[in-house]
C-alpha cells in the first residue's frame, strides 16, 4: 500500500468504522479490554447494522443481508 492509498478517504470504510464506534458506545464496550466473546458480539452487530444500512442506501432488499450469527430465525 502506498502512502497516497493510506491517506485516501474511503467513504464506505469511514461509514463502517463510524457504525463500529457507535455500537461500542451503545453497549459500553472498550475494545481493548473486551473479551473474545464480547468482541465477536460487537463485530457481528456491527456487520449486520452496517450491511442493513448499506442495503437501504443502495435500495436493495434487507433480506439480502446475512442474518445475525447466521440465525435464520432473525
GROMACS .gro file of N, CA and C in nm:
model
  222
    1UNK      N    1   0.085  -0.117   0.000
    1UNK     CA    2   0.000   0.000   0.000
    1UNK      C    3   0.090   0.124   0.000
    2UNK      N    4   0.061   0.215  -0.089
    2UNK     CA    5   0.139   0.338  -0.097
    2UNK      C    6   0.089   0.439   0.006
    3UNK      N    7   0.169   0.541   0.030
    3UNK     CA    8   0.130   0.646   0.124
    3UNK      C    9   0.002   0.715   0.076
    4UNK      N   10  -0.008   0.735  -0.054
    4UNK     CA   11  -0.128   0.800  -0.109
    4UNK      C   12  -0.252   0.716  -0.078
    5UNK      N   13  -0.244   0.586  -0.101
    5UNK     CA   14  -0.356   0.497  -0.074
    5UNK      C   15  -0.390   0.497   0.075
    6UNK      N   16  -0.288   0.502   0.159
    6UNK     CA   17  -0.309   0.500   0.303
    6UNK      C   18  -0.389   0.622   0.348
    7UNK      N   19  -0.362   0.737   0.289
    7UNK     CA   20  -0.427   0.860   0.332
    7UNK      C   21  -0.554   0.894   0.253
    8UNK      N   22  -0.585   0.817   0.150
    8UNK     CA   23  -0.707   0.842   0.074
    8UNK      C   24  -0.828   0.808   0.160
    9UNK      N   25  -0.929   0.893   0.150
    9UNK     CA   26  -1.051   0.869   0.226
    9UNK      C   27  -1.141   0.772   0.150
   10UNK      N   28  -1.195   0.678   0.221
   10UNK     CA   29  -1.288   0.582   0.165
   10UNK      C   30  -1.420   0.596   0.243
   11UNK      N   31  -1.522   0.646   0.177
   11UNK     CA   32  -1.649   0.675   0.243
   11UNK      C   33  -1.709   0.550   0.307
   12UNK      N   34  -1.704   0.437   0.238
   12UNK     CA   35  -1.761   0.314   0.294
   12UNK      C   36  -1.684   0.269   0.417
   13UNK      N   37  -1.553   0.279   0.412
   13UNK     CA   38  -1.470   0.240   0.527
   13UNK      C   39  -1.503   0.331   0.647
   14UNK      N   40  -1.515   0.460   0.622
   14UNK     CA   41  -1.549   0.554   0.729
   14UNK      C   42  -1.688   0.523   0.786
   15UNK      N   43  -1.782   0.489   0.700
   15UNK     CA   44  -1.917   0.455   0.746
   15UNK      C   45  -1.913   0.329   0.833
   16UNK      N   46  -1.833   0.230   0.791
   16UNK     CA   47  -1.822   0.107   0.869
   16UNK      C   48  -1.766   0.136   1.008
   17UNK      N   49  -1.656   0.212   1.013
   17UNK     CA   50  -1.595   0.240   1.143
   17UNK      C   51  -1.682   0.330   1.229
   18UNK      N   52  -1.755   0.422   1.169
   18UNK     CA   53  -1.849   0.504   1.246
   18UNK      C   54  -1.954   0.415   1.310
   19UNK      N   55  -2.003   0.318   1.234
   19UNK     CA   56  -2.100   0.222   1.287
   19UNK      C   57  -2.039   0.141   1.400
   20UNK      N   58  -1.915   0.094   1.381
   20UNK     CA   59  -1.845   0.017   1.483
   20UNK      C   60  -1.834   0.095   1.614
   21UNK      N   61  -1.792   0.222   1.606
   21UNK     CA   62  -1.777   0.302   1.728
   21UNK      C   63  -1.912   0.330   1.793
   22UNK      N   64  -2.017   0.347   1.715
   22UNK     CA   65  -2.150   0.368   1.771
   22UNK      C   66  -2.196   0.244   1.846
   23UNK      N   67  -2.169   0.127   1.789
   23UNK     CA   68  -2.208   0.001   1.855
   23UNK      C   69  -2.131  -0.016   1.985
   24UNK      N   70  -2.002   0.013   1.983
   24UNK     CA   71  -1.921   0.003   2.106
   24UNK      C   72  -1.978   0.095   2.214
   25UNK      N   73  -2.012   0.218   2.176
   25UNK     CA   74  -2.069   0.311   2.273
   25UNK      C   75  -2.204   0.263   2.323
   26UNK      N   76  -2.287   0.212   2.231
   26UNK     CA   77  -2.421   0.166   2.268
   26UNK      C   78  -2.414   0.058   2.374
   27UNK      N   79  -2.317  -0.033   2.361
   27UNK     CA   80  -2.306  -0.144   2.455
   27UNK      C   81  -2.198  -0.120   2.561
   28UNK      N   82  -2.146   0.003   2.567
   28UNK     CA   83  -2.046   0.042   2.666
   28UNK      C   84  -1.927  -0.054   2.666
   29UNK      N   85  -1.871  -0.077   2.548
   29UNK     CA   86  -1.759  -0.171   2.530
   29UNK      C   87  -1.633  -0.092   2.498
   30UNK      N   88  -1.528  -0.121   2.574
   30UNK     CA   89  -1.394  -0.072   2.542
   30UNK      C   90  -1.324  -0.184   2.469
   31UNK      N   91  -1.299  -0.166   2.341
   31UNK     CA   92  -1.248  -0.273   2.255
   31UNK      C   93  -1.122  -0.338   2.311
   32UNK      N   94  -1.028  -0.257   2.358
   32UNK     CA   95  -0.900  -0.311   2.405
   32UNK      C   96  -0.915  -0.396   2.530
   33UNK      N   97  -1.022  -0.377   2.606
   33UNK     CA   98  -1.043  -0.453   2.729
   33UNK      C   99  -1.148  -0.563   2.713
   34UNK      N  100  -1.207  -0.574   2.595
   34UNK     CA  101  -1.317  -0.669   2.573
   34UNK      C  102  -1.267  -0.813   2.563
   35UNK      N  103  -1.349  -0.904   2.611
   35UNK     CA  104  -1.319  -1.047   2.599
   35UNK      C  105  -1.340  -1.090   2.454
   36UNK      N  106  -1.286  -1.205   2.416
   36UNK     CA  107  -1.310  -1.253   2.279
   36UNK      C  108  -1.458  -1.270   2.246
   37UNK      N  109  -1.537  -1.311   2.345
   37UNK     CA  110  -1.681  -1.328   2.321
   37UNK      C  111  -1.748  -1.194   2.295
   38UNK      N  112  -1.711  -1.092   2.374
   38UNK     CA  113  -1.770  -0.959   2.355
   38UNK      C  114  -1.726  -0.902   2.221
   39UNK      N  115  -1.600  -0.922   2.186
   39UNK     CA  116  -1.552  -0.874   2.056
   39UNK      C  117  -1.629  -0.938   1.942
   40UNK      N  118  -1.652  -1.069   1.951
   40UNK     CA  119  -1.727  -1.139   1.846
   40UNK      C  120  -1.868  -1.083   1.836
   41UNK      N  121  -1.930  -1.054   1.949
   41UNK     CA  122  -2.064  -0.997   1.951
   41UNK      C  123  -2.064  -0.860   1.883
   42UNK      N  124  -1.971  -0.773   1.922
   42UNK     CA  125  -1.963  -0.638   1.866
   42UNK      C  126  -1.935  -0.645   1.716
   43UNK      N  127  -1.846  -0.733   1.674
   43UNK     CA  128  -1.816  -0.747   1.531
   43UNK      C  129  -1.940  -0.787   1.453
   44UNK      N  130  -2.017  -0.880   1.508
   44UNK     CA  131  -2.135  -0.928   1.437
   44UNK      C  132  -2.246  -0.823   1.435
   45UNK      N  133  -2.268  -0.754   1.546
   45UNK     CA  134  -2.369  -0.647   1.548
   45UNK      C  135  -2.329  -0.537   1.450
   46UNK      N  136  -2.201  -0.504   1.447
   46UNK     CA  137  -2.152  -0.402   1.354
   46UNK      C  138  -2.175  -0.447   1.210
   47UNK      N  139  -2.140  -0.571   1.179
   47UNK     CA  140  -2.156  -0.621   1.042
   47UNK      C  141  -2.302  -0.613   0.997
   48UNK      N  142  -2.391  -0.663   1.081
   48UNK     CA  143  -2.533  -0.666   1.044
   48UNK      C  144  -2.587  -0.523   1.030
   49UNK      N  145  -2.555  -0.437   1.124
   49UNK     CA  146  -2.602  -0.298   1.120
   49UNK      C  147  -2.549  -0.228   0.995
   50UNK      N  148  -2.419  -0.242   0.969
   50UNK     CA  149  -2.359  -0.178   0.853
   50UNK      C  150  -2.421  -0.230   0.723
   51UNK      N  151  -2.434  -0.361   0.711
   51UNK     CA  152  -2.488  -0.419   0.588
   51UNK      C  153  -2.634  -0.380   0.566
   52UNK      N  154  -2.711  -0.371   0.674
   52UNK     CA  155  -2.851  -0.329   0.661
   52UNK      C  156  -2.859  -0.182   0.616
   53UNK      N  157  -2.775  -0.097   0.675
   53UNK     CA  158  -2.774   0.044   0.635
   53UNK      C  159  -2.728   0.059   0.490
   54UNK      N  160  -2.629  -0.019   0.450
   54UNK     CA  161  -2.580  -0.013   0.313
   54UNK      C  162  -2.688  -0.060   0.215
   55UNK      N  163  -2.759  -0.166   0.250
   55UNK     CA  164  -2.866  -0.216   0.164
   55UNK      C  165  -2.975  -0.108   0.148
   56UNK      N  166  -3.009  -0.039   0.258
   56UNK     CA  167  -3.108   0.068   0.249
   56UNK      C  168  -3.059   0.180   0.158
   57UNK      N  169  -2.932   0.220   0.174
   57UNK     CA  170  -2.876   0.328   0.090
   57UNK      C  171  -2.877   0.290  -0.057
   58UNK      N  172  -2.854   0.162  -0.087
   58UNK     CA  173  -2.845   0.116  -0.226
   58UNK      C  174  -2.979   0.069  -0.282
   59UNK      N  175  -3.083   0.074  -0.201
   59UNK     CA  176  -3.215   0.032  -0.246
   59UNK      C  177  -3.228  -0.118  -0.267
   60UNK      N  178  -3.150  -0.193  -0.190
   60UNK     CA  179  -3.151  -0.339  -0.200
   60UNK      C  180  -3.236  -0.395  -0.086
   61UNK      N  181  -3.301  -0.506  -0.110
   61UNK     CA  182  -3.384  -0.569  -0.008
   61UNK      C  183  -3.300  -0.609   0.113
   62UNK      N  184  -3.356  -0.585   0.232
   62UNK     CA  185  -3.286  -0.623   0.355
   62UNK      C  186  -3.271  -0.775   0.368
   63UNK      N  187  -3.350  -0.849   0.294
   63UNK     CA  188  -3.340  -0.995   0.300
   63UNK      C  189  -3.208  -1.046   0.241
   64UNK      N  190  -3.136  -0.959   0.172
   64UNK     CA  191  -3.006  -0.999   0.116
   64UNK      C  192  -2.895  -0.998   0.220
   65UNK      N  193  -2.922  -0.938   0.336
   65UNK     CA  194  -2.822  -0.930   0.443
   65UNK      C  195  -2.820  -1.060   0.521
   66UNK      N  196  -2.701  -1.117   0.535
   66UNK     CA  197  -2.685  -1.240   0.613
   66UNK      C  198  -2.731  -1.213   0.756
   67UNK      N  199  -2.815  -1.300   0.813
   67UNK     CA  200  -2.866  -1.276   0.948
   67UNK      C  201  -2.759  -1.278   1.056
   68UNK      N  202  -2.795  -1.226   1.171
   68UNK     CA  203  -2.710  -1.220   1.288
   68UNK      C  204  -2.660  -1.360   1.324
   69UNK      N  205  -2.530  -1.379   1.324
   69UNK     CA  206  -2.465  -1.507   1.351
   69UNK      C  207  -2.525  -1.620   1.267
   70UNK      N  208  -2.578  -1.585   1.149
   70UNK     CA  209  -2.633  -1.685   1.059
   70UNK      C  210  -2.765  -1.743   1.105
   71UNK      N  211  -2.830  -1.680   1.205
   71UNK     CA  212  -2.957  -1.729   1.260
   71UNK      C  213  -3.068  -1.704   1.161
   72UNK      N  214  -3.130  -1.810   1.113
   72UNK     CA  215  -3.237  -1.794   1.014
   72UNK      C  216  -3.367  -1.749   1.078
   73UNK      N  217  -3.376  -1.748   1.212
   73UNK     CA  218  -3.498  -1.705   1.280
   73UNK      C  219  -3.508  -1.553   1.288
   74UNK      N  220  -3.397  -1.482   1.261
   74UNK     CA  221  -3.398  -1.334   1.272
   74UNK      C  222  -3.456  -1.270   1.149
   0.00000   0.00000   0.00000
